[in-house]
Amino acid sequence: MKIEIHPLKKHELKPLYTNPNELGFCKLFTDRMFVMHYSEVDGWHNPAIKKLAPFQLEPSTIVLHYAQEIFEGLKAFRTKKGEINLFRPEMNAKRFNRSAARMCMPAIPEFDFLESIETLVRLEERWIPSTTGASLYIRPFMFAADTTLGVRASSTYTYCVILSPVGPYYAEGFNPISLYVSDEYTRAARGGTGEAKTGGNYAASLLAGRVAREKGCAQVLWLDGAEHRFVEEVGAMNIFFVFEDRLVTPALNGSILPGITRDSVLMLAREQGLKVEERPLPIDEVIGGITTGSVTEIFGAGTAASISPVGSLRYRDQDYVVGNRKVGPISKKMYDLLRGIQYGEIEDRHNWIRKVALDQHAAA
Ligand code: PLP
Ligand code: COI
């Protein structure tokens, strides 16, 4: 792919954040974005990195009406040696194309997807925080660009990558959060779009998310769409339960997002000698386990959220407290292992890290 890089003048560059410990999640964005376009005749064309700027869209652009859109989320980490690590970005490339297929959108060759990210991250290197715990969040996305109100797949698309320096996703940081178990609303159902990373899934989750916050919870723990009986996942992460010596997570069933962190945790847990179960998990079994004390830990796992301990579930107006609202040993172990690998402090035996080659002359 021949990426056209538009040079930015020094005065066009934004001032860098002053305190990397106060970044929060995606509050500011870097100077540049990657953009390319698709049409049926030309395929993907005109890849460019240019100054981050608003899009001009006709009011009839399909994405604004029928939500034909997909996205990904991954991070670049700066190691103590100053290297830049991406964590399993090939998995994001593959999932992006699975989401594209589900939403009738064109695939992007994996190599081009990776190149778009690596080239942009290299140019924007100064934005990658050097504090452990902070990182550069990478958001590739694609949207339908035809202008029509007919309900059909678009024939033109725009693909874009933007970057944001981030700290922890939750205000709680690495402290237990509370989750609200919704048995009223549904995020996704089998046969729907739950396992695709598409904006509509998140729009569908907003009302329940508001209810969760009104009840003092950070996010929703979703149950299955058919019976509201089986645990699925959380708004922005997959979910794990420690039942004594077993680590249990809902099996991928078509309506759960197949998380890359989830896959990594499963592998790390097995290597730690834990018994791991991926299976349908009834909410009654979880609530029963918390009540009798056999559920000792709950944690979420996702790119933005990293490993996020859960201190309580609110279900049918009752609070069920897990592990005295403290961070449990398995949650801590998974957090340490994952972060250790991401920040280059633990040997990468799985070949999960892809280093971004830094080019001294690339900036500005
Ligand atoms: N589930 C949902 C709904 C998500 O939005 C995310 C975040 O990407 C995840 C799970 C975790 O996926 P991953 O570990 O690939 O970030
Ligand atoms: C991610 O973890 O990358 C996500 O996409 C979650 C989110 C902020 C929607």
CSV table of C-alpha atoms and ligand atoms in Angstrom, one decimal:
chain,number,residue,atom,x,y,z
A,1,MET,CA,0.0,0.0,0.0
A,2,LYS,CA,1.4,3.4,-1.0
A,3,ILE,CA,0.3,5.7,1.8
A,4,GLU,CA,0.4,9.4,1.0
A,5,ILE,CA,1.7,11.2,4.0
A,6,HIS,CA,0.6,14.9,4.3
A,7,PRO,CA,3.3,16.8,6.2
A,8,LEU,CA,2.2,18.8,9.2
A,9,LYS,CA,3.8,22.1,10.0
A,10,LYS,CA,5.2,22.5,13.6
A,11,HIS,CA,2.6,25.1,14.4
A,12,GLU,CA,-0.2,22.7,13.4
A,13,LEU,CA,0.8,20.2,16.1
A,14,LYS,CA,-1.2,20.2,19.3
A,15,PRO,CA,0.5,20.7,22.7
A,16,LEU,CA,1.0,17.3,24.4
A,17,TYR,CA,-0.9,16.4,27.6
A,18,THR,CA,0.9,17.5,30.7
A,19,ASN,CA,0.0,14.8,33.1
A,20,PRO,CA,-0.2,11.2,31.8
A,21,ASN,CA,-1.9,10.1,35.0
A,22,GLU,CA,-4.9,12.3,34.2
A,23,LEU,CA,-5.6,11.2,30.7
A,24,GLY,CA,-8.9,9.2,31.4
A,25,PHE,CA,-10.3,7.4,28.4
A,26,CYS,CA,-10.3,8.9,24.9
A,27,LYS,CA,-10.7,12.6,25.9
A,28,LEU,CA,-8.1,13.8,23.4
A,29,PHE,CA,-6.9,12.7,20.1
A,30,THR,CA,-3.5,13.0,18.3
A,31,ASP,CA,-2.6,15.2,15.4
A,32,ARG,CA,-3.2,12.9,12.5
A,33,MET,CA,-5.6,10.2,11.1
A,34,PHE,CA,-5.3,7.5,8.5
A,35,VAL,CA,-8.1,7.6,5.8
A,36,MET,CA,-8.8,5.5,2.7
A,37,HIS,CA,-11.8,5.0,0.5
A,38,TYR,CA,-13.5,2.1,-1.2
A,39,SER,CA,-15.7,1.8,-4.3
A,40,GLU,CA,-16.8,-1.2,-6.2
A,41,VAL,CA,-14.8,-0.1,-9.3
A,42,ASP,CA,-11.6,1.0,-7.6
A,43,GLY,CA,-11.5,-1.2,-4.5
A,44,TRP,CA,-9.6,0.3,-1.6
A,45,HIS,CA,-7.8,3.5,-2.8
A,46,ASN,CA,-6.1,6.7,-1.9
A,47,PRO,CA,-4.6,5.7,1.5
A,48,ALA,CA,-3.4,8.8,3.2
A,49,ILE,CA,-2.3,10.1,6.6
A,50,LYS,CA,-3.4,13.6,7.1
A,51,LYS,CA,-4.3,16.1,9.8
A,52,LEU,CA,-7.1,15.0,12.0
A,53,ALA,CA,-10.1,16.9,10.8
A,54,PRO,CA,-13.9,16.6,10.7
A,55,PHE,CA,-15.6,14.6,7.9
A,56,GLN,CA,-18.0,16.3,5.6
A,57,LEU,CA,-21.0,14.1,5.1
A,58,GLU,CA,-24.2,14.5,3.1
A,59,PRO,CA,-27.2,14.3,5.4
A,60,SER,CA,-28.3,11.2,3.4
A,61,THR,CA,-25.1,9.3,4.0
A,62,ILE,CA,-26.2,5.7,4.8
A,63,VAL,CA,-24.3,5.3,8.0
A,64,LEU,CA,-26.2,8.1,9.6
A,65,HIS,CA,-29.5,6.3,9.0
A,66,TYR,CA,-28.9,2.6,9.1
A,67,ALA,CA,-25.7,2.3,11.1
A,68,GLN,CA,-23.7,0.3,8.6
A,69,GLU,CA,-20.4,0.7,10.6
A,70,ILE,CA,-17.7,-1.4,12.3
A,71,PHE,CA,-14.8,-0.7,14.5
A,72,GLU,CA,-11.8,-2.2,16.4
A,73,GLY,CA,-10.0,-1.3,19.5
A,74,LEU,CA,-6.3,-2.0,20.3
A,75,LYS,CA,-3.4,-0.3,22.1
A,76,ALA,CA,0.2,0.6,21.6
A,77,PHE,CA,2.3,0.3,24.8
A,78,ARG,CA,5.7,2.0,25.4
A,79,THR,CA,8.2,-0.3,27.2
A,80,LYS,CA,10.8,0.9,29.7
A,81,LYS,CA,13.4,0.4,26.9
A,82,GLY,CA,11.4,2.8,24.7
A,83,GLU,CA,10.1,0.2,22.3
A,84,ILE,CA,6.5,0.4,21.1
A,85,ASN,CA,4.5,-2.8,21.4
A,86,LEU,CA,1.2,-3.7,19.8
A,87,PHE,CA,-0.7,-6.6,21.4
A,88,ARG,CA,-2.0,-9.3,19.0
A,89,PRO,CA,-3.0,-6.8,16.3
A,90,GLU,CA,-3.4,-9.6,13.7
A,91,MET,CA,-6.4,-10.7,15.8
A,92,ASN,CA,-8.0,-7.3,15.4
A,93,ALA,CA,-7.4,-7.5,11.7
A,94,LYS,CA,-9.2,-10.8,11.5
A,95,ARG,CA,-12.1,-9.7,13.7
A,96,PHE,CA,-12.5,-6.5,11.7
A,97,ASN,CA,-12.9,-8.6,8.6
A,98,ARG,CA,-15.4,-11.0,10.3
A,99,SER,CA,-17.4,-7.9,11.4
A,100,ALA,CA,-17.2,-6.5,7.9
A,101,ALA,CA,-18.6,-9.8,6.4
A,102,ARG,CA,-21.5,-9.7,8.9
A,103,MET,CA,-22.3,-6.1,8.0
A,104,CYS,CA,-22.0,-6.6,4.2
A,105,MET,CA,-18.9,-4.5,4.1
A,106,PRO,CA,-15.7,-5.1,2.1
A,107,ALA,CA,-12.7,-6.7,3.8
A,108,ILE,CA,-9.4,-4.9,4.2
A,109,PRO,CA,-6.3,-7.1,3.5
A,110,GLU,CA,-4.8,-7.9,6.9
A,111,PHE,CA,-1.4,-6.6,5.8
A,112,ASP,CA,-3.0,-3.2,4.9
A,113,PHE,CA,-4.9,-3.0,8.1
A,114,LEU,CA,-1.7,-3.6,10.1
A,115,GLU,CA,0.3,-1.1,7.9
A,116,SER,CA,-2.3,1.6,8.4
A,117,ILE,CA,-2.0,1.3,12.2
A,118,GLU,CA,1.8,0.9,12.3
A,119,THR,CA,2.5,3.8,10.0
A,120,LEU,CA,0.1,6.1,11.9
A,121,VAL,CA,1.5,5.0,15.3
A,122,ARG,CA,5.0,5.5,14.2
A,123,LEU,CA,4.2,9.1,13.1
A,124,GLU,CA,2.3,9.8,16.3
A,125,GLU,CA,4.9,8.2,18.6
A,126,ARG,CA,5.3,11.3,20.8
A,127,TRP,CA,1.8,10.8,22.0
A,128,ILE,CA,2.4,7.3,23.5
A,129,PRO,CA,2.6,7.8,27.3
A,130,SER,CA,5.6,6.4,29.1
A,131,THR,CA,3.7,5.7,32.4
A,132,THR,CA,2.8,2.1,32.9
A,133,GLY,CA,-0.9,1.8,32.9
A,134,ALA,CA,-1.3,4.5,30.2
A,135,SER,CA,-1.1,3.7,26.5
A,136,LEU,CA,-2.2,4.8,23.1
A,137,TYR,CA,-5.7,3.6,22.2
A,138,ILE,CA,-6.1,2.8,18.5
A,139,ARG,CA,-9.5,3.0,16.9
A,140,PRO,CA,-9.8,1.7,13.3
A,141,PHE,CA,-13.3,2.0,11.9
A,142,MET,CA,-15.2,1.8,8.6
A,143,PHE,CA,-18.5,3.3,7.6
A,144,ALA,CA,-21.0,3.2,4.7
A,145,ALA,CA,-20.6,6.3,2.5
A,146,ASP,CA,-23.3,6.1,-0.2
A,147,THR,CA,-25.9,8.8,-0.2
A,148,THR,CA,-29.4,7.3,-0.4
A,149,LEU,CA,-32.2,6.4,2.0
A,150,GLY,CA,-32.8,3.0,0.4
A,151,VAL,CA,-32.1,0.2,2.9
A,152,ARG,CA,-29.3,-1.7,1.2
A,153,ALA,CA,-25.6,-2.2,1.6
A,154,SER,CA,-23.5,0.8,0.5
A,155,SER,CA,-21.2,0.5,-2.5
A,156,THR,CA,-18.7,3.0,-1.1
A,157,TYR,CA,-17.0,3.1,2.3
A,158,THR,CA,-14.5,5.1,4.3
A,159,TYR,CA,-11.9,3.4,6.5
A,160,CYS,CA,-10.2,5.6,9.1
A,161,VAL,CA,-7.8,5.2,12.1
A,162,ILE,CA,-7.6,7.6,15.0
A,163,LEU,CA,-5.5,7.5,18.1
A,164,SER,CA,-6.0,8.7,21.7
A,165,PRO,CA,-3.6,8.6,24.6
A,166,VAL,CA,-5.5,6.9,27.5
A,167,GLY,CA,-5.3,5.9,31.2
A,168,PRO,CA,-7.7,3.5,32.9
A,169,TYR,CA,-11.2,3.0,31.3
A,170,TYR,CA,-13.0,3.0,34.6
A,171,ALA,CA,-12.7,5.9,37.1
A,172,GLU,CA,-12.1,3.1,39.7
A,173,GLY,CA,-8.8,2.2,38.0
A,174,PHE,CA,-7.7,-1.3,39.1
A,175,ASN,CA,-10.3,-1.4,41.9
A,176,PRO,CA,-13.4,-3.5,42.0
A,177,ILE,CA,-16.4,-2.1,40.1
A,178,SER,CA,-20.1,-3.0,40.5
A,179,LEU,CA,-22.1,-4.5,37.7
A,180,TYR,CA,-25.8,-4.2,37.1
A,181,VAL,CA,-27.4,-7.5,35.8
A,182,SER,CA,-30.1,-6.5,33.4
A,183,ASP,CA,-32.9,-9.0,32.9
A,184,GLU,CA,-35.1,-6.4,31.2
A,185,TYR,CA,-33.0,-5.2,28.2
A,186,THR,CA,-31.1,-7.2,25.6
A,187,ARG,CA,-27.8,-6.3,24.0
A,188,ALA,CA,-27.7,-9.0,21.3
A,189,ALA,CA,-29.4,-12.2,20.3
A,190,ARG,CA,-28.2,-15.2,18.4
A,191,GLY,CA,-28.4,-14.6,14.7
A,192,GLY,CA,-28.1,-10.9,15.4
A,193,THR,CA,-24.9,-8.8,15.3
A,194,GLY,CA,-23.6,-9.5,18.9
A,195,GLU,CA,-20.3,-11.1,17.8
A,196,ALA,CA,-19.6,-8.3,15.3
A,197,LYS,CA,-18.0,-5.1,16.6
A,198,THR,CA,-20.6,-2.8,15.1
A,199,GLY,CA,-21.8,0.5,16.5
A,200,GLY,CA,-25.5,-0.6,16.7
A,201,ASN,CA,-24.7,-3.1,19.5
A,202,TYR,CA,-23.4,-0.2,21.6
A,203,ALA,CA,-26.3,2.1,20.8
A,204,ALA,CA,-28.7,-0.8,21.9
A,205,SER,CA,-26.8,-0.9,25.2
A,206,LEU,CA,-27.1,2.8,26.2
A,207,LEU,CA,-30.4,2.7,28.0
A,208,ALA,CA,-29.5,-0.2,30.2
A,209,GLY,CA,-26.2,1.5,30.8
A,210,ARG,CA,-28.0,4.5,32.1
A,211,VAL,CA,-30.1,2.4,34.4
A,212,ALA,CA,-26.9,0.8,35.7
A,213,ARG,CA,-25.4,4.1,36.5
A,214,GLU,CA,-28.6,5.2,38.3
A,215,LYS,CA,-28.2,2.1,40.4
A,216,GLY,CA,-24.6,3.0,41.2
A,217,CYS,CA,-23.0,0.5,38.9
A,218,ALA,CA,-20.3,1.1,36.3
A,219,GLN,CA,-21.7,-1.1,33.5
A,220,VAL,CA,-24.3,-3.8,32.6
A,221,LEU,CA,-23.7,-7.5,32.9
A,222,TRP,CA,-25.8,-8.8,29.9
A,223,LEU,CA,-27.8,-12.0,29.9
A,224,ASP,CA,-28.8,-13.9,26.8
A,225,GLY,CA,-31.5,-12.4,24.6
A,226,ALA,CA,-33.8,-15.3,24.5
A,227,GLU,CA,-34.4,-16.2,28.2
A,228,HIS,CA,-32.3,-13.7,30.2
A,229,ARG,CA,-31.0,-16.8,31.9
A,230,PHE,CA,-27.4,-17.2,30.9
A,231,VAL,CA,-24.5,-14.8,31.5
A,232,GLU,CA,-23.1,-13.3,28.3
A,233,GLU,CA,-20.7,-10.3,28.7
A,234,VAL,CA,-20.3,-6.8,29.9
A,235,GLY,CA,-20.8,-3.6,27.8
A,236,ALA,CA,-17.1,-3.3,26.9
A,237,MET,CA,-15.5,-6.5,28.2
A,238,ASN,CA,-15.9,-10.3,28.5
A,239,ILE,CA,-16.5,-11.7,32.0
A,240,PHE,CA,-14.8,-14.4,34.1
A,241,PHE,CA,-15.9,-16.1,37.3
A,242,VAL,CA,-13.6,-18.0,39.8
A,243,PHE,CA,-15.5,-20.9,41.2
A,244,GLU,CA,-13.0,-22.2,43.9
A,245,ASP,CA,-10.3,-23.7,41.7
A,246,ARG,CA,-12.0,-23.3,38.3
A,247,LEU,CA,-12.1,-20.3,36.0
A,248,VAL,CA,-15.4,-20.1,34.2
A,249,THR,CA,-16.4,-17.9,31.3
A,250,PRO,CA,-19.5,-18.0,29.0
A,251,ALA,CA,-18.8,-20.0,25.8
A,252,LEU,CA,-18.8,-18.0,22.5
A,253,ASN,CA,-22.3,-18.6,21.2
A,254,GLY,CA,-22.8,-16.1,18.4
A,255,SER,CA,-24.0,-13.2,20.4
A,256,ILE,CA,-20.9,-12.5,22.5
A,257,LEU,CA,-17.9,-10.5,21.2
A,258,PRO,CA,-15.0,-12.9,20.9
A,259,GLY,CA,-12.5,-10.8,22.9
A,260,ILE,CA,-8.8,-10.9,22.2
A,261,THR,CA,-8.2,-10.3,25.9
A,262,ARG,CA,-10.6,-13.2,26.7
A,263,ASP,CA,-8.6,-15.5,24.5
A,264,SER,CA,-5.4,-14.4,26.1
A,265,VAL,CA,-6.7,-14.9,29.6
A,266,LEU,CA,-7.9,-18.4,28.8
A,267,MET,CA,-4.5,-19.3,27.5
A,268,LEU,CA,-2.6,-17.7,30.4
A,269,ALA,CA,-4.9,-19.3,33.0
A,270,ARG,CA,-4.4,-22.8,31.5
A,271,GLU,CA,-0.7,-22.3,31.6
A,272,GLN,CA,-1.0,-21.3,35.3
A,273,GLY,CA,-2.6,-24.7,35.9
A,274,LEU,CA,-6.1,-23.4,36.4
A,275,LYS,CA,-9.0,-25.5,35.4
A,276,VAL,CA,-10.8,-23.5,32.7
A,277,GLU,CA,-14.4,-23.9,31.6
A,278,GLU,CA,-16.0,-22.2,28.6
A,279,ARG,CA,-19.7,-23.1,28.8
A,280,PRO,CA,-23.2,-21.7,29.1
A,281,LEU,CA,-23.3,-20.2,32.6
A,282,PRO,CA,-26.8,-19.6,34.2
A,283,ILE,CA,-27.0,-16.4,36.3
A,284,ASP,CA,-28.7,-18.5,39.0
A,285,GLU,CA,-25.5,-20.5,39.3
A,286,VAL,CA,-23.4,-17.3,39.7
A,287,ILE,CA,-25.8,-15.8,42.3
A,288,GLY,CA,-26.0,-19.2,44.1
A,289,GLY,CA,-22.2,-19.4,44.1
A,290,ILE,CA,-21.7,-15.9,45.5
A,291,THR,CA,-24.3,-16.6,48.2
A,292,THR,CA,-22.6,-19.9,49.3
A,293,GLY,CA,-19.1,-18.4,48.9
A,294,SER,CA,-18.0,-20.7,46.1
A,295,VAL,CA,-17.6,-17.8,43.7
A,296,THR,CA,-14.6,-16.1,45.1
A,297,GLU,CA,-13.7,-13.6,42.3
A,298,ILE,CA,-15.2,-12.0,39.2
A,299,PHE,CA,-13.3,-10.0,36.7
A,300,GLY,CA,-13.8,-8.5,33.2
A,301,ALA,CA,-11.3,-8.6,30.4
A,302,GLY,CA,-11.0,-6.2,27.4
A,303,THR,CA,-8.6,-4.0,25.6
A,304,ALA,CA,-9.9,-0.7,27.0
A,305,ALA,CA,-10.7,-2.2,30.4
A,306,SER,CA,-7.6,-4.5,30.7
A,307,ILE,CA,-8.4,-6.8,33.6
A,308,SER,CA,-11.1,-5.2,35.7
A,309,PRO,CA,-12.0,-6.7,39.1
A,310,VAL,CA,-15.7,-6.8,39.9
A,311,GLY,CA,-16.7,-6.3,43.6
A,312,SER,CA,-20.5,-6.8,43.4
A,313,LEU,CA,-23.4,-7.7,41.2
A,314,ARG,CA,-26.7,-6.0,41.5
A,315,TYR,CA,-29.5,-8.4,40.4
A,316,ARG,CA,-33.2,-7.9,41.0
A,317,ASP,CA,-32.6,-5.1,43.4
A,318,GLN,CA,-30.2,-7.0,45.6
A,319,ASP,CA,-26.4,-6.5,45.9
A,320,TYR,CA,-24.3,-9.6,45.9
A,321,VAL,CA,-20.8,-8.8,47.1
A,322,VAL,CA,-17.9,-10.9,45.9
A,323,GLY,CA,-14.6,-11.4,47.7
A,324,ASN,CA,-15.3,-8.6,50.2
A,325,ARG,CA,-15.0,-6.1,47.3
A,326,LYS,CA,-11.2,-6.7,47.3
A,327,VAL,CA,-9.0,-7.6,44.3
A,328,GLY,CA,-8.7,-11.4,44.3
A,329,PRO,CA,-5.4,-13.3,43.6
A,330,ILE,CA,-6.4,-14.7,40.3
A,331,SER,CA,-7.6,-11.3,39.0
A,332,LYS,CA,-4.3,-9.8,40.1
A,333,LYS,CA,-2.3,-12.6,38.6
A,334,MET,CA,-4.0,-12.2,35.2
A,335,TYR,CA,-3.6,-8.4,35.4
A,336,ASP,CA,0.1,-8.7,36.2
A,337,LEU,CA,0.8,-11.3,33.4
A,338,LEU,CA,-1.1,-9.4,30.7
A,339,ARG,CA,0.4,-6.1,31.6
A,340,GLY,CA,3.8,-7.6,32.0
A,341,ILE,CA,3.7,-9.0,28.5
A,342,GLN,CA,2.2,-5.8,27.0
A,343,TYR,CA,4.8,-3.5,28.5
A,344,GLY,CA,7.7,-5.9,27.7
A,345,GLU,CA,8.4,-6.9,31.3
A,346,ILE,CA,7.5,-10.5,30.9
A,347,GLU,CA,8.9,-12.7,28.1
A,348,ASP,CA,6.5,-12.9,25.2
A,349,ARG,CA,6.4,-16.7,24.8
A,350,HIS,CA,3.3,-16.7,22.6
A,351,ASN,CA,4.5,-14.2,20.0
A,352,TRP,CA,1.7,-11.9,20.9
A,353,ILE,CA,3.8,-8.7,20.6
A,354,ARG,CA,4.3,-6.9,17.3
A,355,LYS,CA,6.9,-4.1,17.6
A,356,VAL,CA,6.4,-0.9,15.8
A,357,ALA,CA,9.7,0.0,14.1
A,358,LEU,CA,10.5,3.6,15.0
A,359,ASP,CA,11.7,6.0,12.4
A,360,GLN,CA,13.7,8.8,13.8
A,361,HIS,CA,13.0,11.0,10.8
A,362,ALA,CA,9.3,10.4,10.5
A,363,ALA,CA,7.9,13.0,13.0
A,364,ALA,CA,6.4,16.3,11.8
B,1,PLP,N1,-17.1,-7.3,24.7
B,1,PLP,C1,-17.4,-6.1,24.2
B,1,PLP,C2,-18.9,-5.8,24.0
B,1,PLP,C3,-16.4,-5.2,23.9
B,1,PLP,O1,-16.8,-4.0,23.4
B,1,PLP,C4,-15.1,-5.5,24.1
B,1,PLP,C5,-14.0,-4.6,23.8
B,1,PLP,O2,-13.4,-4.6,22.7
B,1,PLP,C6,-14.8,-6.8,24.6
B,1,PLP,C7,-15.8,-7.7,24.9
B,1,PLP,C8,-13.4,-7.2,24.8
B,1,PLP,O3,-12.7,-7.5,23.6
B,1,PLP,P1,-11.2,-7.3,23.4
B,1,PLP,O4,-10.5,-8.1,24.5
B,1,PLP,O5,-10.9,-7.8,22.1
B,1,PLP,O6,-10.9,-5.9,23.5
B,2,COI,C1,-12.2,-1.8,23.5
B,2,COI,O1,-12.0,-2.4,24.6
B,2,COI,O2,-11.4,-1.6,22.7
B,2,COI,C2,-13.6,-1.4,23.2
B,2,COI,O3,-13.9,-1.3,22.0
B,2,COI,C3,-14.5,-1.1,24.3
B,2,COI,C4,-15.2,0.1,24.1
B,2,COI,C5,-14.6,1.4,24.6
B,2,COI,C6,-16.4,0.1,23.3
